[in-house]
Amino acid sequence: MREEHAIDVFQDDLQEVRTLAGNAFQKRISPATLYRWIRRGANGSRLEAVKLGRKWFTTEDHFREFVEAQTEAATAAQSSAEDVDGSGMPDDVTEDELRACGLL
């Protein structure tokens, strides 16, 4: 992860958080969720953003880092929930599904 630095409204290429999130996830993200990501964060990381007028802005890099941190947290949580036989595979994944994904 890169060093944290504050957003510079004069230097950085700012984009509206709502637009970045909508494009990334191909659906509208609740304003309350976006606000929570900025103010409180999720899974130990916050979305770095600045408020200009009534809208929140961030950079693509800050948004990407936030999403990557969420992905890492979800992956870590999933991998720590191993199944009973210790294979590391969730109980509901079949060999046919793994083959279909090209993993076997």
PDB file of C-alpha atoms in Angstrom:
ATOM      1  CA  MET A   1       0.000   0.000   0.000  1.00  0.00           C
ATOM      2  CA  ARG A   2       1.321   3.441  -0.814  1.00  0.00           C
ATOM      3  CA  GLU A   3       2.016   6.190   1.691  1.00  0.00           C
ATOM      4  CA  GLU A   4      -1.074   8.070   2.769  1.00  0.00           C
ATOM      5  CA  HIS A   5      -1.296  11.594   1.461  1.00  0.00           C
ATOM      6  CA  ALA A   6      -4.049  14.128   1.590  1.00  0.00           C
ATOM      7  CA  ILE A   7      -5.904  15.038  -1.546  1.00  0.00           C
ATOM      8  CA  ASP A   8      -4.700  18.266  -3.123  1.00  0.00           C
ATOM      9  CA  VAL A   9      -7.700  19.968  -4.743  1.00  0.00           C
ATOM     10  CA  PHE A  10      -5.394  22.065  -6.915  1.00  0.00           C
ATOM     11  CA  GLN A  11      -3.089  19.276  -8.155  1.00  0.00           C
ATOM     12  CA  ASP A  12      -5.041  16.002  -8.121  1.00  0.00           C
ATOM     13  CA  ASP A  13      -7.477  14.884 -10.808  1.00  0.00           C
ATOM     14  CA  LEU A  14     -10.658  14.783  -8.714  1.00  0.00           C
ATOM     15  CA  GLN A  15     -13.739  12.787  -9.604  1.00  0.00           C
ATOM     16  CA  GLU A  16     -17.053  12.596  -7.858  1.00  0.00           C
ATOM     17  CA  VAL A  17     -17.172   9.621  -5.471  1.00  0.00           C
ATOM     18  CA  ARG A  18     -20.706   8.721  -6.539  1.00  0.00           C
ATOM     19  CA  THR A  19     -19.657   8.526 -10.182  1.00  0.00           C
ATOM     20  CA  LEU A  20     -16.530   6.451  -9.490  1.00  0.00           C
ATOM     21  CA  ALA A  21     -18.473   3.986  -7.343  1.00  0.00           C
ATOM     22  CA  GLY A  22     -21.305   3.720  -9.848  1.00  0.00           C
ATOM     23  CA  ASN A  23     -18.906   3.038 -12.711  1.00  0.00           C
ATOM     24  CA  ALA A  24     -16.854   0.547 -10.705  1.00  0.00           C
ATOM     25  CA  PHE A  25     -19.792  -1.508  -9.451  1.00  0.00           C
ATOM     26  CA  GLN A  26     -22.186  -0.945 -12.362  1.00  0.00           C
ATOM     27  CA  LYS A  27     -24.946   0.110 -10.005  1.00  0.00           C
ATOM     28  CA  ARG A  28     -25.963   3.036  -7.841  1.00  0.00           C
ATOM     29  CA  ILE A  29     -24.371   2.989  -4.386  1.00  0.00           C
ATOM     30  CA  SER A  30     -26.403   4.466  -1.544  1.00  0.00           C
ATOM     31  CA  PRO A  31     -25.279   7.969  -0.506  1.00  0.00           C
ATOM     32  CA  ALA A  32     -25.291   6.722   3.108  1.00  0.00           C
ATOM     33  CA  THR A  33     -22.843   3.958   2.175  1.00  0.00           C
ATOM     34  CA  LEU A  34     -20.527   6.390   0.394  1.00  0.00           C
ATOM     35  CA  TYR A  35     -20.637   8.754   3.374  1.00  0.00           C
ATOM     36  CA  ARG A  36     -19.868   5.864   5.743  1.00  0.00           C
ATOM     37  CA  TRP A  37     -16.880   4.790   3.601  1.00  0.00           C
ATOM     38  CA  ILE A  38     -15.530   8.350   3.794  1.00  0.00           C
ATOM     39  CA  ARG A  39     -16.260   9.163   7.436  1.00  0.00           C
ATOM     40  CA  ARG A  40     -15.967   5.847   9.315  1.00  0.00           C
ATOM     41  CA  GLY A  41     -14.456   3.541   6.756  1.00  0.00           C
ATOM     42  CA  ALA A  42     -15.043  -0.165   6.391  1.00  0.00           C
ATOM     43  CA  ASN A  43     -12.904  -3.133   7.460  1.00  0.00           C
ATOM     44  CA  GLY A  44     -10.207  -0.864   8.833  1.00  0.00           C
ATOM     45  CA  SER A  45      -9.744   1.469   5.865  1.00  0.00           C
ATOM     46  CA  ARG A  46     -11.305   4.790   4.898  1.00  0.00           C
ATOM     47  CA  LEU A  47     -11.958   6.252   1.479  1.00  0.00           C
ATOM     48  CA  GLU A  48      -9.875   9.427   1.246  1.00  0.00           C
ATOM     49  CA  ALA A  49     -12.133  12.192  -0.109  1.00  0.00           C
ATOM     50  CA  VAL A  50     -12.806  15.914   0.079  1.00  0.00           C
ATOM     51  CA  LYS A  51     -16.106  17.714   0.096  1.00  0.00           C
ATOM     52  CA  LEU A  52     -16.478  20.568  -2.356  1.00  0.00           C
ATOM     53  CA  GLY A  53     -19.825  22.264  -2.038  1.00  0.00           C
ATOM     54  CA  ARG A  54     -22.379  19.515  -1.547  1.00  0.00           C
ATOM     55  CA  LYS A  55     -20.446  16.727  -3.297  1.00  0.00           C
ATOM     56  CA  TRP A  56     -17.619  14.397  -2.283  1.00  0.00           C
ATOM     57  CA  PHE A  57     -14.588  13.978  -4.543  1.00  0.00           C
ATOM     58  CA  THR A  58     -11.617  11.616  -4.601  1.00  0.00           C
ATOM     59  CA  THR A  59      -8.970  10.410  -7.023  1.00  0.00           C
ATOM     60  CA  GLU A  60      -9.044   7.158  -8.968  1.00  0.00           C
ATOM     61  CA  ASP A  61      -5.968   6.019  -7.039  1.00  0.00           C
ATOM     62  CA  HIS A  62      -7.570   6.591  -3.631  1.00  0.00           C
ATOM     63  CA  PHE A  63     -10.762   4.865  -4.758  1.00  0.00           C
ATOM     64  CA  ARG A  64      -8.825   1.895  -6.177  1.00  0.00           C
ATOM     65  CA  GLU A  65      -6.827   1.544  -2.952  1.00  0.00           C
ATOM     66  CA  PHE A  66     -10.017   1.561  -0.889  1.00  0.00           C
ATOM     67  CA  VAL A  67     -11.598  -1.144  -3.061  1.00  0.00           C
ATOM     68  CA  GLU A  68      -8.401  -3.234  -2.959  1.00  0.00           C
ATOM     69  CA  ALA A  69      -8.312  -2.961   0.845  1.00  0.00           C
ATOM     70  CA  GLN A  70     -11.924  -4.166   0.998  1.00  0.00           C
ATOM     71  CA  THR A  71     -11.094  -7.071  -1.303  1.00  0.00           C
ATOM     72  CA  GLU A  72      -8.087  -8.051   0.819  1.00  0.00           C
ATOM     73  CA  ALA A  73     -10.184  -7.921   3.998  1.00  0.00           C
ATOM     74  CA  ALA A  74     -12.914 -10.076   2.436  1.00  0.00           C
ATOM     75  CA  THR A  75     -10.370 -12.566   1.085  1.00  0.00           C
ATOM     76  CA  ALA A  76      -8.657 -12.826   4.467  1.00  0.00           C
ATOM     77  CA  ALA A  77     -11.988 -13.388   6.206  1.00  0.00           C
ATOM     78  CA  GLN A  78     -12.970 -16.059   3.698  1.00  0.00           C
ATOM     79  CA  SER A  79      -9.657 -17.893   3.884  1.00  0.00           C
ATOM     80  CA  SER A  80      -9.790 -17.957   7.678  1.00  0.00           C
ATOM     81  CA  ALA A  81     -13.126 -19.768   7.525  1.00  0.00           C
ATOM     82  CA  GLU A  82     -11.764 -23.135   6.401  1.00  0.00           C
ATOM     83  CA  ASP A  83     -13.994 -26.150   6.068  1.00  0.00           C
ATOM     84  CA  VAL A  84     -14.001 -29.129   8.403  1.00  0.00           C
ATOM     85  CA  ASP A  85     -11.629 -31.351   6.381  1.00  0.00           C
ATOM     86  CA  GLY A  86      -8.927 -28.661   6.320  1.00  0.00           C
ATOM     87  CA  SER A  87      -8.662 -28.516   2.523  1.00  0.00           C
ATOM     88  CA  GLY A  88      -9.091 -24.743   2.497  1.00  0.00           C
ATOM     89  CA  MET A  89     -12.083 -24.992   0.164  1.00  0.00           C
ATOM     90  CA  PRO A  90     -15.507 -23.838   1.318  1.00  0.00           C
ATOM     91  CA  ASP A  91     -17.921 -26.720   1.853  1.00  0.00           C
ATOM     92  CA  ASP A  92     -20.295 -25.566  -0.899  1.00  0.00           C
ATOM     93  CA  VAL A  93     -17.717 -25.586  -3.744  1.00  0.00           C
ATOM     94  CA  THR A  94     -17.739 -28.721  -5.872  1.00  0.00           C
ATOM     95  CA  GLU A  95     -14.963 -30.067  -8.069  1.00  0.00           C
ATOM     96  CA  ASP A  96     -17.181 -29.477 -11.124  1.00  0.00           C
ATOM     97  CA  GLU A  97     -17.434 -25.768 -10.226  1.00  0.00           C
ATOM     98  CA  LEU A  98     -13.669 -25.546  -9.781  1.00  0.00           C
ATOM     99  CA  ARG A  99     -13.100 -27.218 -13.157  1.00  0.00           C
ATOM    100  CA  ALA A 100     -15.578 -24.836 -14.819  1.00  0.00           C
ATOM    101  CA  CYS A 101     -13.558 -21.905 -13.469  1.00  0.00           C
ATOM    102  CA  GLY A 102     -10.323 -23.449 -14.715  1.00  0.00           C
ATOM    103  CA  LEU A 103      -8.957 -24.024 -11.221  1.00  0.00           C
ATOM    104  CA  LEU A 104      -8.566 -27.811 -11.583  1.00  0.00           C
TER     105      LEU A 104
END
